[in-house]
Short mmCIF file of C-alpha atoms in Angstrom, two decimals:
data_model
loop_
_atom_site.label_atom_id
_atom_site.label_comp_id
_atom_site.label_asym_id
_atom_site.label_seq_id
_atom_site.Cartn_x
_atom_site.Cartn_y
_atom_site.Cartn_z
CA MET A 1108 0.43 -23.35 -28.24
CA SER A 1109 -1.75 -24.03 -31.22
CA ASP A 1110 -4.71 -21.80 -30.29
CA LEU A 1111 -2.66 -18.61 -29.82
CA THR A 1112 -1.51 -16.59 -32.82
CA PRO A 1113 1.43 -14.14 -32.55
CA SER A 1114 -1.00 -11.21 -32.77
CA ARG A 1115 -2.91 -12.44 -29.73
CA ARG A 1116 -0.03 -13.50 -27.52
CA ARG A 1117 2.57 -11.06 -26.31
CA VAL A 1118 5.02 -11.36 -23.45
CA LEU A 1119 5.69 -7.98 -21.88
CA ALA A 1120 8.83 -6.89 -20.07
CA GLY A 1121 9.00 -4.68 -16.98
CA GLY A 1122 6.49 -2.53 -15.15
CA LEU A 1123 5.12 -5.38 -13.00
CA ALA A 1124 4.65 -3.60 -9.70
CA ALA A 1125 3.35 -0.39 -11.26
CA THR A 1126 0.79 -2.17 -13.38
CA ILE A 1127 -0.48 -4.33 -10.53
CA GLY A 1128 -0.93 -1.18 -8.48
CA ALA A 1129 -2.95 0.41 -11.30
CA VAL A 1130 -5.52 -2.36 -11.67
CA SER A 1131 -8.36 -0.25 -10.29
CA GLY A 1132 -9.61 2.56 -12.50
CA CYS A 1133 -7.59 1.57 -15.51
CA LEU A 1134 -10.29 2.22 -18.11
CA ASP A 1135 -10.94 5.66 -19.55
CA GLU A 1136 -14.48 6.99 -19.76
CA SER A 1137 -14.75 6.27 -23.46
CA VAL A 1138 -14.66 2.53 -22.90
CA THR A 1139 -18.29 1.68 -22.17
CA GLY A 1140 -19.23 -0.79 -24.81
CA GLY A 1141 -19.85 -4.51 -24.69
CA PRO A 1142 -17.89 -7.28 -26.34
CA ASP A 1143 -18.58 -5.91 -29.82
CA ASP A 1144 -17.27 -2.37 -29.21
CA ASP A 1145 -14.01 -0.90 -28.00
CA GLU A 1146 -12.65 -3.97 -26.28
CA ARG A 1147 -11.58 -5.36 -29.62
CA ASP A 1148 -8.84 -2.68 -29.47
CA ARG A 1149 -7.83 -3.59 -25.94
CA VAL A 1150 -6.02 -6.46 -24.33
CA LEU A 1151 -6.36 -8.02 -20.91
CA ARG A 1152 -2.96 -8.27 -19.27
CA LEU A 1153 -2.12 -10.73 -16.50
CA LEU A 1154 0.92 -10.36 -14.25
CA LEU A 1155 2.13 -12.59 -11.43
CA SER A 1156 4.55 -11.42 -8.74
CA ASP A 1157 6.28 -14.11 -6.69
CA VAL A 1158 5.66 -13.76 -2.94
CA GLY A 1159 7.55 -16.88 -1.88
CA GLU A 1160 7.03 -20.37 -0.52
CA THR A 1161 5.71 -19.21 2.86
CA LEU A 1162 3.59 -16.30 4.03
CA ARG A 1163 5.28 -16.17 7.43
CA GLU A 1164 8.46 -14.65 6.03
CA ASN A 1165 6.75 -11.37 5.20
CA GLY A 1166 3.58 -11.76 7.26
CA VAL A 1167 5.01 -12.21 10.77
CA ASP A 1168 7.26 -9.79 12.69
CA ASP A 1169 9.95 -11.24 14.93
CA PRO A 1170 11.41 -8.55 17.24
CA ASP A 1171 14.28 -10.89 18.11
CA GLU A 1172 15.39 -10.93 14.47
CA GLN A 1173 14.93 -7.29 13.51
CA ASP A 1174 13.57 -4.06 14.94
CA PRO A 1175 9.85 -3.74 14.10
CA ILE A 1176 8.32 -0.46 13.04
CA TRP A 1177 5.77 -0.69 15.84
CA ASP A 1178 5.99 -0.20 19.61
CA GLU A 1179 7.92 -3.10 21.18
CA THR A 1180 6.91 -1.99 24.67
CA ALA A 1181 3.29 -2.47 23.65
CA PHE A 1182 4.08 -6.05 22.61
CA GLU A 1183 5.73 -6.73 25.96
CA ALA A 1184 2.65 -5.36 27.75
CA VAL A 1185 0.30 -7.49 25.67
CA ARG A 1186 2.24 -10.65 26.46
CA ALA A 1187 2.23 -9.79 30.17
CA GLY A 1188 -1.48 -8.97 30.16
CA GLU A 1189 -0.81 -5.39 31.22
CA PRO A 1190 -2.59 -2.28 29.88
CA TYR A 1191 -0.67 -0.08 27.47
CA THR A 1192 -1.99 2.97 25.63
CA THR A 1193 -0.87 5.24 22.82
CA GLN A 1194 -2.29 8.55 21.63
CA TYR A 1195 -3.14 9.47 18.03
CA ARG A 1196 -1.18 6.56 16.48
CA THR A 1197 -2.08 2.93 16.94
CA PRO A 1198 0.61 0.93 18.77
CA PHE A 1199 1.06 -1.70 16.05
CA PHE A 1200 -0.11 0.13 12.87
CA SER A 1201 -2.58 -2.73 12.52
CA THR A 1202 -6.16 -2.70 11.24
CA ASP A 1203 -8.94 -5.26 11.08
CA GLU A 1204 -8.55 -5.33 7.30
CA ASP A 1205 -4.77 -5.67 7.47
CA PRO A 1206 -3.88 -7.26 10.81
CA ARG A 1207 -0.30 -7.50 12.02
CA HIS A 1208 1.17 -10.66 13.49
CA ALA A 1209 4.25 -11.23 15.64
CA VAL A 1210 6.05 -14.18 17.18
CA HIS A 1211 7.72 -14.58 20.57
CA GLU A 1212 9.30 -17.81 21.77
CA GLY A 1213 7.29 -19.90 19.34
CA THR A 1214 3.91 -18.30 20.09
CA TYR A 1215 2.20 -16.25 17.42
CA TYR A 1216 0.04 -13.22 18.20
CA ARG A 1217 -2.44 -11.13 16.28
CA LEU A 1218 -1.82 -7.53 17.31
CA GLY A 1219 -4.30 -4.68 17.29
CA SER A 1220 -5.86 -1.93 19.38
CA VAL A 1221 -9.14 -0.47 20.55
CA VAL A 1222 -10.09 3.16 21.19
CA ILE A 1223 -10.71 3.71 24.90
CA ASP A 1224 -10.62 7.50 25.28
CA GLU A 1225 -10.10 10.88 23.65
CA ALA A 1226 -7.36 13.35 24.54
CA GLU A 1227 -7.43 17.11 24.02
CA THR A 1228 -3.98 18.50 23.27
CA THR A 1229 -2.16 21.42 21.67
CA ARG A 1230 0.26 20.79 18.81
CA PRO A 1231 2.61 23.06 16.85
CA VAL A 1232 1.61 23.43 13.20
CA VAL A 1233 4.13 24.69 10.64
CA ARG A 1234 2.90 26.20 7.38
CA LEU A 1235 5.00 27.67 4.58
CA PHE A 1236 4.04 30.54 2.29
CA GLY A 1237 5.77 31.81 -0.80
CA VAL A 1238 7.63 35.11 -0.56
CA GLU A 1239 6.45 37.77 -2.99
CA ALA A 1240 9.03 39.42 -5.23
CA ASP A 1241 8.30 42.86 -3.74
CA ASP A 1242 8.46 41.64 -0.14
CA THR A 1243 10.87 44.04 1.56
CA GLY A 1244 10.97 42.25 4.90
CA ASP A 1245 13.91 40.38 6.34
CA THR A 1246 15.40 38.49 3.42
CA ASP A 1247 17.68 36.21 5.41
CA SER A 1248 16.67 32.57 5.17
CA VAL A 1249 17.93 29.26 6.53
CA ASP A 1250 18.68 26.33 4.26
CA ALA A 1251 16.36 23.46 5.22
CA GLU A 1252 19.25 20.99 5.02
CA THR A 1253 20.93 22.69 8.00
CA LEU A 1254 17.93 22.15 10.28
CA PRO A 1255 17.44 19.21 12.67
CA ALA A 1256 15.98 16.05 11.13
CA GLY A 1257 12.49 16.68 12.53
CA ASP A 1258 12.45 20.18 11.06
CA GLN A 1259 13.65 18.92 7.69
CA ARG A 1260 10.69 16.54 7.54
CA ALA A 1261 8.34 19.34 8.61
CA VAL A 1262 9.65 21.66 5.87
CA GLU A 1263 9.40 18.95 3.21
CA ILE A 1264 5.77 18.14 4.03
CA ALA A 1265 4.73 21.78 4.51
CA HIS A 1266 6.36 22.47 1.14
CA PHE A 1267 3.95 20.00 -0.49
CA ALA A 1268 1.01 21.93 0.91
CA ALA A 1269 2.47 25.32 -0.09
CA ARG A 1270 3.19 24.12 -3.61
CA ALA A 1271 -0.38 22.87 -4.02
CA ARG A 1272 -2.09 26.13 -3.09
CA GLY A 1273 -3.79 27.47 -6.18
CA ASN A 1274 -2.75 24.47 -8.27
CA THR A 1275 -4.68 21.40 -9.36
CA GLY A 1276 -1.95 18.83 -8.79
CA GLY A 1277 -3.15 17.80 -5.34
CA ILE A 1278 -1.21 17.07 -2.16
CA PRO A 1279 -0.22 13.88 -0.28
CA MET A 1280 -3.14 13.83 2.13
CA ASP A 1281 -1.57 11.07 4.21
CA LEU A 1282 1.26 13.47 5.12
CA VAL A 1283 -0.13 17.01 4.98
CA GLU A 1284 -2.44 18.02 7.81
CA ARG A 1285 -4.22 21.35 8.28
CA GLY A 1286 -2.33 22.78 5.34
CA GLY A 1287 1.09 22.08 6.78
CA TYR A 1288 2.93 19.79 9.16
CA VAL A 1289 1.86 18.91 12.71
CA TYR A 1290 4.59 18.14 15.24
CA ARG A 1291 3.65 15.20 17.46
CA ASP A 1292 7.00 13.71 18.42
CA GLU A 1293 8.19 15.24 21.70
CA GLY A 1294 11.82 14.61 20.82
CA ALA A 1295 11.45 16.47 17.51
CA ILE A 1296 9.73 19.36 19.29
CA GLU A 1297 12.50 19.69 21.86
CA ALA A 1298 15.23 19.58 19.17
CA SER A 1299 13.42 21.90 16.75
CA ALA A 1300 15.03 25.09 15.53
CA LEU A 1301 11.89 26.18 13.67
CA LEU A 1302 9.79 26.12 16.84
CA ALA A 1303 12.30 28.04 18.96
CA ASP A 1304 11.42 31.58 20.01
CA ASP A 1305 14.31 32.86 17.89
CA GLY A 1306 13.63 30.43 15.05
CA PRO A 1307 14.10 31.48 11.41
CA ALA A 1308 11.39 33.53 9.75
CA ARG A 1309 12.23 32.13 6.33
CA VAL A 1310 13.50 28.83 5.05
CA ALA A 1311 14.87 27.79 1.66
CA TYR A 1312 13.79 24.45 0.21
CA ALA A 1313 13.64 23.07 -3.34
CA ASP A 1314 14.98 26.30 -4.85
CA THR A 1315 12.20 28.27 -3.16
CA THR A 1316 12.25 30.67 -0.23
CA TYR A 1317 9.27 30.37 2.10
CA ARG A 1318 7.94 32.45 4.95
CA VAL A 1319 7.52 30.27 8.05
CA ALA A 1320 4.24 30.49 9.96
CA ILE A 1321 3.87 28.63 13.25
CA ASP A 1322 0.62 28.21 15.15
CA ARG A 1323 -0.25 26.16 18.19
CA GLU A 1324 -3.65 24.61 17.65
CA ARG A 1325 -6.06 22.40 19.53
CA PHE A 1326 -6.43 18.74 18.56
CA TYR A 1327 -8.70 15.95 19.75
CA GLU A 1328 -6.90 12.64 19.42
CA PRO A 1329 -8.00 9.05 20.07
CA VAL A 1330 -6.35 7.04 22.83
CA TYR A 1331 -5.65 3.42 21.89
CA ARG A 1332 -5.16 0.41 24.13
CA ALA A 1333 -2.90 -2.27 22.69
CA THR A 1334 -4.46 -5.69 22.20
CA GLY A 1335 -2.98 -9.08 21.38
CA GLU A 1336 -4.39 -12.55 20.97
CA VAL A 1337 -2.61 -15.86 20.59
CA VAL A 1338 -3.54 -17.37 17.23
CA ALA A 1339 -0.96 -20.12 16.71
CA GLU A 1340 1.56 -22.22 18.62
CA SER A 1341 3.57 -23.53 15.66
CA PRO A 1342 4.90 -22.27 12.32
CA GLU A 1343 2.60 -24.64 10.46
CA GLN A 1344 -0.48 -23.39 12.29
CA MET A 1345 0.54 -19.78 11.66
CA GLU A 1346 0.96 -20.53 7.96
CA THR A 1347 -2.57 -21.90 7.90
CA VAL A 1348 -3.91 -18.75 9.57
CA LEU A 1349 -2.18 -16.47 7.06
CA ARG A 1350 -3.29 -18.60 4.15
CA ALA A 1351 -6.91 -18.35 5.28
CA LEU A 1352 -6.57 -14.56 5.62
CA LYS A 1353 -4.69 -13.71 2.45
CA VAL A 1354 -5.04 -16.42 -0.18
CA GLY A 1355 -7.95 -16.80 -2.56
CA PRO A 1356 -7.50 -19.11 -5.56
CA ARG A 1357 -5.55 -22.34 -5.16
CA VAL A 1358 -4.35 -23.46 -8.57
CA SER A 1359 -2.91 -26.91 -9.15
CA LYS A 1360 -0.50 -27.32 -12.05
CA GLU A 1361 -1.75 -30.85 -12.60
CA GLU A 1362 -5.32 -29.64 -13.16
CA LEU A 1363 -4.34 -27.17 -15.89
CA SER A 1364 -3.71 -27.85 -19.56
CA ALA A 1365 -0.20 -27.42 -20.92
CA ASP A 1366 -1.23 -24.20 -22.71
CA ALA A 1367 -2.71 -22.73 -19.52
CA ARG A 1368 0.48 -23.55 -17.61
CA GLU A 1369 2.52 -21.82 -20.30
CA ILE A 1370 0.40 -18.69 -19.94
CA LEU A 1371 1.03 -18.60 -16.19
CA GLU A 1372 4.74 -19.05 -16.77
CA ASP A 1373 4.71 -16.08 -19.15
CA ALA A 1374 2.73 -14.05 -16.60
CA ARG A 1375 5.45 -14.77 -14.02
CA TYR A 1376 8.22 -13.48 -16.26
CA GLY A 1377 7.06 -10.13 -17.61
CA GLY A 1378 3.36 -10.56 -18.30
CA TYR A 1379 0.85 -12.08 -20.68
CA GLU A 1380 -1.95 -10.43 -22.66
CA GLU A 1381 -4.76 -11.24 -25.10
CA PRO A 1382 -7.71 -9.39 -26.62
CA HIS A 1383 -11.29 -10.61 -26.26
CA PRO A 1384 -12.53 -13.19 -27.19
CA TYR A 1385 -9.90 -15.07 -25.28
CA SER A 1386 -8.30 -18.33 -26.24
CA ASP A 1387 -9.50 -21.47 -24.48
CA ALA A 1388 -6.26 -21.57 -22.50
CA TYR A 1389 -6.56 -17.96 -21.27
CA ALA A 1390 -10.20 -18.52 -20.31
CA GLU A 1391 -9.07 -21.60 -18.39
CA VAL A 1392 -6.55 -19.49 -16.46
CA LEU A 1393 -9.12 -16.80 -15.65
CA ARG A 1394 -11.56 -19.40 -14.34
CA ALA A 1395 -8.81 -20.93 -12.21
CA LEU A 1396 -8.19 -17.47 -10.72
CA ASN A 1397 -11.93 -17.06 -9.99
CA GLU A 1398 -11.99 -14.10 -12.38
CA ARG A 1399 -15.08 -15.13 -14.35
CA PRO A 1400 -16.36 -11.53 -14.75
CA PHE A 1401 -13.55 -11.08 -17.28
CA ILE A 1402 -15.10 -13.89 -19.33
CA ASP A 1403 -18.86 -13.59 -18.80
CA GLY A 1404 -21.27 -10.69 -19.13
CA ASN A 1405 -20.24 -7.18 -20.12
CA ILE A 1406 -16.49 -7.64 -20.22
CA LEU A 1407 -15.41 -4.00 -19.95
CA LYS A 1408 -18.12 -2.72 -17.61
CA ASP A 1409 -18.40 -5.54 -15.09
CA ALA A 1410 -14.92 -6.95 -14.74
CA PRO A 1411 -12.91 -3.77 -13.92
CA SER A 1412 -15.23 -2.99 -11.00
CA ARG A 1413 -13.71 -5.95 -9.19
CA ARG A 1414 -10.54 -5.59 -7.14
CA SER A 1415 -8.63 -8.02 -9.26
CA GLY A 1416 -5.67 -9.44 -7.44
CA SER A 1417 -6.90 -8.29 -4.01
CA GLU A 1418 -6.13 -11.81 -2.81
CA LEU A 1419 -2.99 -13.84 -3.27
CA VAL A 1420 -3.05 -16.99 -5.38
CA ARG A 1421 -1.30 -20.24 -4.54
CA TYR A 1422 0.09 -21.83 -7.69
CA GLY A 1423 1.99 -25.04 -7.25
CA ASP A 1424 4.08 -24.70 -4.10
CA ARG A 1425 4.43 -20.89 -4.17
CA TYR A 1426 2.32 -17.80 -3.50
CA TYR A 1427 1.81 -14.98 -5.98
CA ASP A 1428 0.31 -11.53 -6.04
CA TYR A 1429 -1.43 -10.94 -9.34
CA GLY A 1430 -3.04 -8.19 -11.35
CA LEU A 1431 -5.43 -8.07 -14.29
CA VAL A 1432 -5.70 -4.85 -16.25
CA PHE A 1433 -7.21 -3.77 -19.56
CA GLN A 1434 -4.92 -1.67 -21.72
CA PRO A 1435 -4.83 -0.47 -25.32
CA ALA A 1436 -3.44 -2.97 -27.80
CA ASP A 1437 -0.03 -2.05 -29.19
CA GLY A 1438 -0.73 -3.66 -32.51
CA ASP A 1439 0.23 -7.02 -33.88
CA GLU A 1440 3.59 -8.42 -32.98
#
């Protein structure tokens, strides 16, 4: 490639998934200048991750082939036109932004839910608290690994909340609730040793002994009705639906220059990067990906505000997830 010097073209190995996941917010606060400032010390890295030849393979659930993570009874009710409700959790873990699809006997469905009611209920909440060195109470504790599976999960999540108290590290908010763990599975509640009247007062986990506190608190939870709509009657039609939902740029190899195709090949196998101003071939690739903010305007301020790679790209006869991220230059290679 005649327009790319060794100092401007580097193929990177590893870190594909992590870097794609870190596209948003990748610039530090010191990078605020235009094309004549700090970006001369930074490179724009492109990575492609192969998704496959079809979107149906990962985009459609087939309960006949494998057990889905969602409620199969809800799917049966949807197909039969019968009402089916769940409380707190949606029946298909599907959202309008990320819909779930399933197939049954050659018919493809878009699965979802609507809120139809609210339920007031009482749930056990387990919280853990560190034991002080001068605590003279009952020192016997139970090893978390000896507890039933539901209790082990409760201890692990409540441990995250206990560890975060007074620290700045944060907690996994998608798991911790009300400063601990909320039991919602009836089977786990019935099998629980922690929730029993004679349950342990202390539990040992991660080389730490905790005091166990259990409260039964009031919750107001949404009631969902499962929904399903036929969207396709053939694999080809379903592929078209998924392509319309998930795919943005469509890039033809024949329409690209040889240098641009080489860049995309490098991006598929480890990554490709360049500093600004970009070579003609890299600019061609960015335009093909509809990522013009990385070329025009204030390169560092405008472009990173976009959710780069939020859509899949079709390149040739395959689909790819992709990420674009600014990062410090490592020096000439």
